[in-house]
């Protein structure tokens, strides 16, 4: 089903000629369907770079065992391709039991774009493994900032998701540098933190509101929330990060007064440019008020999950799907944004003329988006045939 790209080379490509053509046009009429694509979507610079570094490592270390520390990016198809290329996994669902004990200087370990916890890196260095570090420079930015916070005596407040690879790495860095952190996932958790800062709730209320692993076991709210510095996991919803920063700033103004803010509060926007651009472009396409908004990407991809929330503000029916296999004529399998559960939506495609907007997360290959577009057109009983069909838009 996937359309191969003619110029695939050793740095194998996930490009799709269909998506390239749609990208040029922005919108396409296919029978009763109007297909809308944002100006920016899909693979970001950091993912492109990580995949290029994997290809380089395969060339540079022929005959040596290649390992991925964990998923290279949050997309199941791309990780399955890694396995097919003979790259093995040290952690995560594909991990080989006992592999770490057998590692040595001949082994080459690739660190994913999200970076990795210190405790996963140390044993590999101790065993003399060759390390290929694909950590995205945008991920290094919050790392540097948080080390500065620790030097200045600030506790790091991370707008992120407990357990997400990037936030795990950041928390590990803070812990090993002797600092403290608090992970707040959303405005609701930030509100609990703000109320505690304002002296309007007890520390037990704060602990109850946060994820059990949102702080280190040694975290003491009374001692550790004197000075706070904010960062974001790079792929969070930018508008929510801004709202959280504003709420925490207001709480400290209430606690310490406006004049003392500089002494007790730091705010640093570490949302990456690609995430911001994809969210802005998704907002634009949703503002065209399509009948449906399909967001394509791995269910564990943070930036894809947040793209799926963009449609909420405009009340557009929005669905996060992993690929074309989620789509049947009368049934759409998707991840519910609120519960995080996989569920099914019946009669998801209205009859008659329908405008369907698409976007794809930063870890979603164009080939998967292309397959999704084809599948939607197919279940709608329409056809999308090469340039003849694409010329339909705009006359
Ligand atoms: S989403 Fe942003 S931080 Fe993550 S790999 Fe892409 S560019 Fe880097």
CSV table of C-alpha atoms in Angstrom, one decimal, residues 18-232:
chain,number,residue,atom,x,y,z
A,18,UNK,CA,1.4,11.9,-2.8
A,19,UNK,CA,2.1,13.9,0.4
A,20,UNK,CA,4.7,16.0,-1.5
A,21,UNK,CA,2.0,16.9,-4.1
A,22,UNK,CA,-0.6,17.6,-1.4
A,23,UNK,CA,1.9,19.8,0.5
A,24,UNK,CA,2.4,21.9,-2.6
A,25,UNK,CA,-1.3,22.5,-3.1
A,26,UNK,CA,-2.5,22.7,0.6
A,27,UNK,CA,-6.0,21.5,-0.3
A,28,UNK,CA,-7.4,19.1,-2.9
A,29,UNK,CA,-10.9,18.2,-4.0
A,30,UNK,CA,-11.4,14.4,-4.3
A,31,UNK,CA,-15.1,13.9,-5.3
A,32,UNK,CA,-17.2,14.9,-2.3
A,33,UNK,CA,-14.1,15.2,-0.1
A,34,UNK,CA,-12.2,18.4,0.4
A,35,UNK,CA,-8.8,17.4,1.8
A,36,UNK,CA,-6.9,20.1,3.7
A,37,UNK,CA,-3.3,20.0,4.8
A,38,UNK,CA,-1.6,22.6,7.1
A,39,UNK,CA,1.5,24.4,5.9
A,40,UNK,CA,3.7,22.5,8.4
A,41,UNK,CA,3.3,18.9,9.6
A,42,UNK,CA,5.3,15.7,10.0
A,43,UNK,CA,8.9,15.0,10.5
A,44,UNK,CA,10.9,17.7,12.3
A,45,UNK,CA,14.5,18.6,11.8
A,46,UNK,CA,15.5,16.6,15.0
A,47,UNK,CA,13.9,13.4,13.7
A,48,UNK,CA,15.4,13.8,10.3
A,49,UNK,CA,18.8,14.3,11.9
A,50,UNK,CA,18.4,11.3,14.2
A,51,UNK,CA,17.4,9.0,11.3
A,52,UNK,CA,20.3,10.3,9.3
A,53,UNK,CA,22.7,9.6,12.2
A,54,UNK,CA,21.4,6.0,12.4
A,55,UNK,CA,22.1,5.6,8.6
A,56,UNK,CA,25.6,7.0,9.1
A,57,UNK,CA,26.2,4.6,12.1
A,58,UNK,CA,25.3,1.6,9.9
A,59,UNK,CA,27.8,2.8,7.3
A,60,UNK,CA,30.5,3.8,9.8
A,61,UNK,CA,30.4,0.6,11.9
A,62,UNK,CA,29.9,-2.3,9.4
A,63,UNK,CA,29.9,-5.7,11.1
A,64,UNK,CA,29.5,-4.4,14.6
A,65,UNK,CA,26.4,-4.9,16.8
A,66,UNK,CA,24.2,-1.8,16.7
A,67,UNK,CA,21.8,-1.1,19.6
A,68,UNK,CA,19.1,1.4,20.2
A,69,UNK,CA,18.9,2.5,23.8
A,70,UNK,CA,15.1,2.7,23.4
A,71,UNK,CA,12.6,3.8,20.6
A,72,UNK,CA,14.5,6.0,18.2
A,73,UNK,CA,11.3,8.1,17.8
A,74,UNK,CA,7.7,7.5,19.0
A,75,UNK,CA,6.4,5.8,15.9
A,76,UNK,CA,5.9,2.0,15.9
A,77,UNK,CA,6.5,1.6,12.2
A,78,UNK,CA,9.8,3.4,12.3
A,79,UNK,CA,11.0,1.3,15.3
A,80,UNK,CA,9.9,-1.9,13.5
A,81,UNK,CA,12.0,-0.8,10.5
A,82,UNK,CA,15.0,-0.4,12.9
A,83,UNK,CA,14.5,-4.1,13.9
A,84,UNK,CA,14.3,-5.1,10.3
A,85,UNK,CA,17.6,-3.4,9.7
A,86,UNK,CA,19.2,-5.6,12.4
A,87,UNK,CA,19.3,-2.9,15.0
A,88,UNK,CA,18.5,-4.3,18.5
A,89,UNK,CA,16.9,-2.7,21.5
A,90,UNK,CA,18.3,-2.4,25.0
A,91,UNK,CA,15.2,-1.0,26.7
A,92,UNK,CA,11.5,-0.8,26.0
A,93,UNK,CA,9.1,-3.5,24.7
A,94,UNK,CA,11.6,-4.8,22.1
A,95,UNK,CA,14.5,-5.1,24.6
A,96,UNK,CA,16.6,-8.3,24.6
A,97,UNK,CA,16.7,-9.8,28.1
A,98,UNK,CA,20.2,-9.7,29.7
A,99,UNK,CA,21.7,-7.8,26.8
A,100,UNK,CA,23.3,-5.1,29.0
A,101,UNK,CA,25.5,-7.7,30.8
A,102,UNK,CA,26.9,-8.8,27.4
A,103,UNK,CA,27.8,-5.3,26.2
A,104,UNK,CA,31.4,-4.4,25.5
A,105,UNK,CA,33.6,-2.0,23.4
A,106,UNK,CA,32.6,-3.6,20.2
A,107,UNK,CA,28.9,-2.6,20.7
A,108,UNK,CA,27.6,0.6,19.2
A,109,UNK,CA,24.7,2.2,21.2
A,110,UNK,CA,22.5,4.8,19.6
A,111,UNK,CA,20.9,7.3,22.0
A,112,UNK,CA,17.5,8.5,20.8
A,113,UNK,CA,16.6,12.1,20.0
A,114,UNK,CA,14.9,12.5,23.4
A,115,UNK,CA,18.2,11.9,25.2
A,116,UNK,CA,18.5,9.3,28.0
A,117,UNK,CA,18.6,9.0,31.8
A,118,UNK,CA,22.0,9.2,33.4
A,119,UNK,CA,21.5,5.8,35.0
A,120,UNK,CA,21.0,4.2,31.6
A,121,UNK,CA,24.1,5.9,30.1
A,122,UNK,CA,26.6,5.2,32.9
A,123,UNK,CA,26.7,1.4,32.6
A,124,UNK,CA,27.3,1.7,28.8
A,125,UNK,CA,30.2,4.1,29.3
A,126,UNK,CA,31.6,1.9,32.0
A,127,UNK,CA,31.6,-1.0,29.6
A,128,UNK,CA,33.4,1.1,26.9
A,129,UNK,CA,30.5,1.0,24.4
A,130,UNK,CA,30.7,3.2,21.3
A,131,UNK,CA,28.0,5.9,21.8
A,132,UNK,CA,26.2,7.6,18.9
A,133,UNK,CA,24.2,10.4,20.5
A,134,UNK,CA,21.3,11.7,18.4
A,135,UNK,CA,19.9,13.9,21.2
A,136,UNK,CA,18.1,16.8,19.5
A,137,UNK,CA,19.7,20.2,20.3
A,138,UNK,CA,16.3,21.4,21.2
A,139,UNK,CA,16.2,18.9,24.0
A,140,UNK,CA,19.6,20.0,25.2
A,141,UNK,CA,18.3,23.5,25.7
A,142,UNK,CA,16.1,22.7,28.8
A,143,UNK,CA,18.9,20.5,30.1
A,144,UNK,CA,21.3,23.5,30.2
A,145,UNK,CA,18.6,25.7,31.7
A,146,UNK,CA,17.8,23.3,34.5
A,147,UNK,CA,21.5,23.0,35.4
A,148,UNK,CA,21.6,26.8,35.7
A,149,UNK,CA,18.5,26.7,37.9
A,150,UNK,CA,20.3,24.2,40.2
A,151,UNK,CA,23.4,26.4,40.5
A,152,UNK,CA,21.2,29.3,41.5
A,153,UNK,CA,19.2,27.3,44.0
A,154,UNK,CA,15.9,27.0,42.1
A,155,UNK,CA,13.7,23.9,41.9
A,156,UNK,CA,12.8,23.0,38.3
A,157,UNK,CA,9.1,22.9,37.5
A,158,UNK,CA,8.7,20.9,34.3
A,159,UNK,CA,5.6,21.2,32.2
A,160,UNK,CA,5.8,17.6,30.9
A,161,UNK,CA,4.6,14.1,31.2
A,162,UNK,CA,5.9,11.8,33.9
A,163,UNK,CA,7.4,8.7,32.1
A,164,UNK,CA,7.9,10.4,28.8
A,165,UNK,CA,11.5,9.6,27.5
A,166,UNK,CA,12.5,13.3,27.4
A,167,UNK,CA,11.1,14.1,30.8
A,168,UNK,CA,12.6,11.0,32.3
A,169,UNK,CA,16.0,12.1,31.0
A,170,UNK,CA,15.5,15.7,32.4
A,171,UNK,CA,14.4,14.4,35.8
A,172,UNK,CA,17.4,12.1,35.9
A,173,UNK,CA,19.8,14.9,35.1
A,174,UNK,CA,18.3,17.2,37.8
A,175,UNK,CA,18.5,14.4,40.3
A,176,UNK,CA,22.2,13.5,39.5
A,177,UNK,CA,23.1,17.2,39.7
A,178,UNK,CA,21.7,17.4,43.2
A,179,UNK,CA,18.5,19.4,42.4
A,180,UNK,CA,14.8,19.0,42.8
A,181,UNK,CA,12.0,18.9,40.3
A,182,UNK,CA,8.2,19.0,40.1
A,183,UNK,CA,6.5,17.7,36.9
A,184,UNK,CA,3.1,19.3,36.2
A,185,UNK,CA,1.2,17.7,33.4
A,186,UNK,CA,-1.5,20.2,32.8
A,187,UNK,CA,-3.2,23.4,34.1
A,188,UNK,CA,-5.1,21.4,36.6
A,189,UNK,CA,-1.9,20.2,38.3
A,190,UNK,CA,-0.3,23.6,37.9
A,191,UNK,CA,-3.4,25.0,39.8
A,192,UNK,CA,-2.7,22.7,42.7
A,193,UNK,CA,0.9,23.9,42.8
A,194,UNK,CA,-0.2,27.5,42.6
A,195,UNK,CA,-2.6,27.1,45.4
A,196,UNK,CA,0.1,25.6,47.6
A,197,UNK,CA,2.5,28.4,46.7
A,198,UNK,CA,-0.3,30.9,47.7
A,199,UNK,CA,-0.7,29.2,51.1
A,200,UNK,CA,-4.2,28.1,50.2
A,201,UNK,CA,-3.7,24.4,50.5
A,202,UNK,CA,-1.7,21.9,52.5
A,203,UNK,CA,1.3,19.9,51.1
A,204,UNK,CA,-0.9,16.7,51.3
A,205,UNK,CA,-3.3,18.4,48.8
A,206,UNK,CA,-0.4,19.1,46.5
A,207,UNK,CA,1.0,15.6,46.7
A,208,UNK,CA,-2.5,14.1,46.0
A,209,UNK,CA,-2.9,16.3,42.9
A,210,UNK,CA,0.4,15.3,41.4
A,211,UNK,CA,1.5,12.1,39.8
A,212,UNK,CA,3.2,9.9,42.4
A,213,UNK,CA,6.5,10.1,40.5
A,214,UNK,CA,6.2,13.9,39.8
A,215,UNK,CA,8.9,14.6,42.3
A,216,UNK,CA,11.9,12.9,43.9
A,217,UNK,CA,11.2,11.0,47.1
A,218,UNK,CA,13.3,13.6,48.9
A,219,UNK,CA,11.2,16.5,47.8
A,220,UNK,CA,9.9,18.7,50.6
A,221,UNK,CA,7.4,21.3,49.5
A,222,UNK,CA,8.1,23.6,52.4
A,223,UNK,CA,11.8,23.6,51.7
A,224,UNK,CA,12.0,23.1,47.9
A,225,UNK,CA,9.4,25.6,46.6
A,226,UNK,CA,11.1,28.7,47.8
A,227,UNK,CA,12.5,29.5,44.4
A,228,UNK,CA,11.1,27.9,41.2
A,229,UNK,CA,12.3,27.9,37.6
A,230,UNK,CA,10.1,26.7,34.7
A,231,UNK,CA,10.9,24.7,31.6
A,232,UNK,CA,8.8,22.7,29.2
